[in-house]
mmCIF file of C-alpha atoms in Angstrom:
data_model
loop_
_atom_site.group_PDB
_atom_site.id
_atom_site.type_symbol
_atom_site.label_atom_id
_atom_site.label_comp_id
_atom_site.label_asym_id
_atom_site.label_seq_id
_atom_site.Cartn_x
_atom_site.Cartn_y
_atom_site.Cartn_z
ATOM 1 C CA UNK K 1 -6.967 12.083 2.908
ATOM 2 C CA UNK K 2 -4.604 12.042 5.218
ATOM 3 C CA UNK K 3 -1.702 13.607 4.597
ATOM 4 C CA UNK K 4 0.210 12.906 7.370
ATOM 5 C CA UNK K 5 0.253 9.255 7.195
ATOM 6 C CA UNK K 6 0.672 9.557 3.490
ATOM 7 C CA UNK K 7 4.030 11.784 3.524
ATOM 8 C CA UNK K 8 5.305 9.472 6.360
ATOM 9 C CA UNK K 9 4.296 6.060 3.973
ATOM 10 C CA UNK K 10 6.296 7.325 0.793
ATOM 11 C CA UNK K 11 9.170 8.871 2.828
ATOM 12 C CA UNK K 12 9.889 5.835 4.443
ATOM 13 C CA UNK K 13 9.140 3.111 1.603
ATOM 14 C CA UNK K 14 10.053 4.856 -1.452
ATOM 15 C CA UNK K 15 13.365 5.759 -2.674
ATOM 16 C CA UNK K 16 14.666 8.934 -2.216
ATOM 17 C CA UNK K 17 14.437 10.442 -5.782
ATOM 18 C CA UNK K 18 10.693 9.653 -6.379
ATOM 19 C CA UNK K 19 9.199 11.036 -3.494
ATOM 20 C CA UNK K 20 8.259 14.244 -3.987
ATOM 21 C CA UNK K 21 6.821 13.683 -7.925
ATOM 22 C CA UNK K 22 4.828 10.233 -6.157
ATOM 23 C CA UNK K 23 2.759 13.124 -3.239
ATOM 24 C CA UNK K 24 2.166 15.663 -6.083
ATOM 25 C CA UNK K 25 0.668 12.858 -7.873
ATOM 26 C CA UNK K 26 -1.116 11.730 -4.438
ATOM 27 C CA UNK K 27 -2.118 15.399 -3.056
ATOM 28 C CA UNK K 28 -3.055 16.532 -6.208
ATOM 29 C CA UNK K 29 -5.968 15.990 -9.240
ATOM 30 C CA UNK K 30 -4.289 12.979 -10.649
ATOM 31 C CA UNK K 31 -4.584 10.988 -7.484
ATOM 32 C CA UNK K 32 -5.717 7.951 -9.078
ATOM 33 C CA UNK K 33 -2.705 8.684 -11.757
ATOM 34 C CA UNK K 34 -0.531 8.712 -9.144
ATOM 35 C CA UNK K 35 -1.887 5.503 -7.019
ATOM 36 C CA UNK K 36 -2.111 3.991 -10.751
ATOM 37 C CA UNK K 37 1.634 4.454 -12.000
ATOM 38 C CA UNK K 38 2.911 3.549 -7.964
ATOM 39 C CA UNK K 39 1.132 0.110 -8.855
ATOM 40 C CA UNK K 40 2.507 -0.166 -12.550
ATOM 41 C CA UNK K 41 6.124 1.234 -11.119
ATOM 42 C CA UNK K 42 6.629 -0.209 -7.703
ATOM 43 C CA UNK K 43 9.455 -2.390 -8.121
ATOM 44 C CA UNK K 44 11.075 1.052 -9.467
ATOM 45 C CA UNK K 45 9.615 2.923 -6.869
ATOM 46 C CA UNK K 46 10.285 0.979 -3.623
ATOM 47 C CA UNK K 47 13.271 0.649 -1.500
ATOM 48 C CA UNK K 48 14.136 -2.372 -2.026
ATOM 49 C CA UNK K 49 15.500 -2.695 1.666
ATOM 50 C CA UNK K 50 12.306 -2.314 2.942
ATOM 51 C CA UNK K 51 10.346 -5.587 1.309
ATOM 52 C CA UNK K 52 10.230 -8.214 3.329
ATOM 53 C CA UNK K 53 8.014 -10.428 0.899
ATOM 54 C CA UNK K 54 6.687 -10.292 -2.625
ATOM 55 C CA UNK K 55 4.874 -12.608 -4.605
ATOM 56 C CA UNK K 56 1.208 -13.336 -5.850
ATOM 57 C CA UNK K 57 -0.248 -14.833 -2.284
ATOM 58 C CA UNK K 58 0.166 -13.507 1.093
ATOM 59 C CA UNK K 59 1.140 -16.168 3.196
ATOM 60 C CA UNK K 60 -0.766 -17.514 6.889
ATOM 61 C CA UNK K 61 2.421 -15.948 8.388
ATOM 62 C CA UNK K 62 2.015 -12.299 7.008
ATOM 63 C CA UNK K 63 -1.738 -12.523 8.254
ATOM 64 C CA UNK K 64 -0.498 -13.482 11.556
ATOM 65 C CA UNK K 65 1.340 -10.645 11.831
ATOM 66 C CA UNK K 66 -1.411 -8.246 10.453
ATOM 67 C CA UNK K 67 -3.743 -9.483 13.444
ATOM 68 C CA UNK K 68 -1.119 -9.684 16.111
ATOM 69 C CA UNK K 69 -0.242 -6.210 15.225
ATOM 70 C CA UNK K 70 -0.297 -3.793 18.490
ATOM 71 C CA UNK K 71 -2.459 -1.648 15.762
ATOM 72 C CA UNK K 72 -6.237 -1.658 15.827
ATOM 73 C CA UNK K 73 -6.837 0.200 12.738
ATOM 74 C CA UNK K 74 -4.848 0.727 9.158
ATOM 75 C CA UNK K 75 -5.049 3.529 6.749
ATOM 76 C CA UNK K 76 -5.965 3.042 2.735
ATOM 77 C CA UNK K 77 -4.794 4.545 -0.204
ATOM 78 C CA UNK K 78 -6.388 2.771 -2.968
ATOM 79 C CA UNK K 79 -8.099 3.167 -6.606
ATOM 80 C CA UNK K 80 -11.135 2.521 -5.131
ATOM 81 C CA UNK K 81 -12.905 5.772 -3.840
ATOM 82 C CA UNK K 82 -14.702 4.292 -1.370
ATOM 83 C CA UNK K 83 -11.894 2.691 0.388
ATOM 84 C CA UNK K 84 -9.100 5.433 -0.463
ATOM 85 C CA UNK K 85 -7.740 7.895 2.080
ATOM 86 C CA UNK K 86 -9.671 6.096 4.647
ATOM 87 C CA UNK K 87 -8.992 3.838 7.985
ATOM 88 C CA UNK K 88 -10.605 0.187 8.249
ATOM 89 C CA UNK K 89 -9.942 -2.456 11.190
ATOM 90 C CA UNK K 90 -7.118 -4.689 10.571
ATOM 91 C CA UNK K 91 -9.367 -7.217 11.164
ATOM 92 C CA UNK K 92 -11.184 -6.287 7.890
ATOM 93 C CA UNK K 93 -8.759 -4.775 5.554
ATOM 94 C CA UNK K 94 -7.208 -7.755 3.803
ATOM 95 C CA UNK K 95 -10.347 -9.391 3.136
ATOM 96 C CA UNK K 96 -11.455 -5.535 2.169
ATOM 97 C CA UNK K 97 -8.215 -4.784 -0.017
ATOM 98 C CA UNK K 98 -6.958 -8.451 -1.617
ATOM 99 C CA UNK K 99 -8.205 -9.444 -4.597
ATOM 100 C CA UNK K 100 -10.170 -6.463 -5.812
ATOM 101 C CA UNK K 101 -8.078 -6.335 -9.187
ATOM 102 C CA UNK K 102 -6.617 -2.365 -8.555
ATOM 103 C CA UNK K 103 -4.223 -1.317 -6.404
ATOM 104 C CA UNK K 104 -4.149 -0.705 -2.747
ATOM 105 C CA UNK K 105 -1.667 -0.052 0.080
ATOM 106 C CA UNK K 106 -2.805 -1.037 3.705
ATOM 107 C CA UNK K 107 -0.153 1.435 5.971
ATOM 108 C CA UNK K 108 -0.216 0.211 9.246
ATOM 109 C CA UNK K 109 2.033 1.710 12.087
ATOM 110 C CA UNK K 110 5.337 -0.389 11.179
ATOM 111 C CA UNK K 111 4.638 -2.007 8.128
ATOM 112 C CA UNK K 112 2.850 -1.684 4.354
ATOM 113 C CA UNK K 113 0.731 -4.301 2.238
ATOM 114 C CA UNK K 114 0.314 -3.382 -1.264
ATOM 115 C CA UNK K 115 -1.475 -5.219 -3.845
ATOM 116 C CA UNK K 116 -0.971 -3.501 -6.772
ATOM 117 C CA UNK K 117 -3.019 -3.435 -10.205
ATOM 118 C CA UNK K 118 -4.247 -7.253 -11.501
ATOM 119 C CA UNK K 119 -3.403 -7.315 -15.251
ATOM 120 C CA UNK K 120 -2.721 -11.265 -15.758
ATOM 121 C CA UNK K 121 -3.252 -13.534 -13.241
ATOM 122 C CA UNK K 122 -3.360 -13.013 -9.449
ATOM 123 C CA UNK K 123 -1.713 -9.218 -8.789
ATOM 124 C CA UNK K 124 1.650 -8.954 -7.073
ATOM 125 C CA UNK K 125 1.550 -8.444 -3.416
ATOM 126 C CA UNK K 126 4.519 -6.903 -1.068
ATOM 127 C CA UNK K 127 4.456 -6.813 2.725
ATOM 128 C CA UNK K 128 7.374 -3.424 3.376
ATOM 129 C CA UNK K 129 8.570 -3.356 6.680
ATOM 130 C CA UNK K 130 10.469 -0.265 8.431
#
């Protein structure tokens, strides 16, 4: 885990007054609480100044800017273990991330993907942008 990157994700993409209970949940034992309740939460969670697209599908034009991205690699915080608190290849983390059913969040150097949990249908997707 990288704690860094994950203080500098929720301080700039969640609102003010959630922040600190969102990294005890993250730093802590209840990790997967924590990346569990963002996902169930988000739209309560996230600054709403900083989406710049939700909806069920990310679009050709949101994948365009994932691999024109000056960024070679993203970091993961996801319920999966084997994915979670480490960095992938742009190249391979949408394909990696989208559509696994629990939640993720791609944090790349100026912008987030987040799918979060799949409970009916296809899971909500938001691209945040700084």
């Amino acid at each position: 885990m990288n704690k860094v990157i994950e203080e500098n994700f929720v301080n700039s993409y969640v609102i003010k007054n959630k922040r600190e209970r969102l990294l005890f949940e993250l730093w802590g034992k209840k990790r997967r609480d924590g990346i569990g309740r963002f996902s169930h939460c988000a739209d309560n969670l996230i600054d709403d100044s900083k989406i710049r697209f939700k909806g069920q599908y990310i679009s050709n034009d949101l994948k365009e800017i994932v691999a024109t991205t000056n960024t070679s690699k993203c970091y993961v915080i996801s319920w999966y273990e084997e994915l979670d608190g480490k960095e992938f290849n742009k190249d391979d983390v949408l394909d990696l991330l989208l559509g696994c059913g629990m939640p993720s969040i791609a944090i790349f150097d100026d912008f987030v993907i987040i799918e979060t949990e799949q409970e009916q249908g296809p899971a909500i997707k938001y691209f945040l942008q700084k």
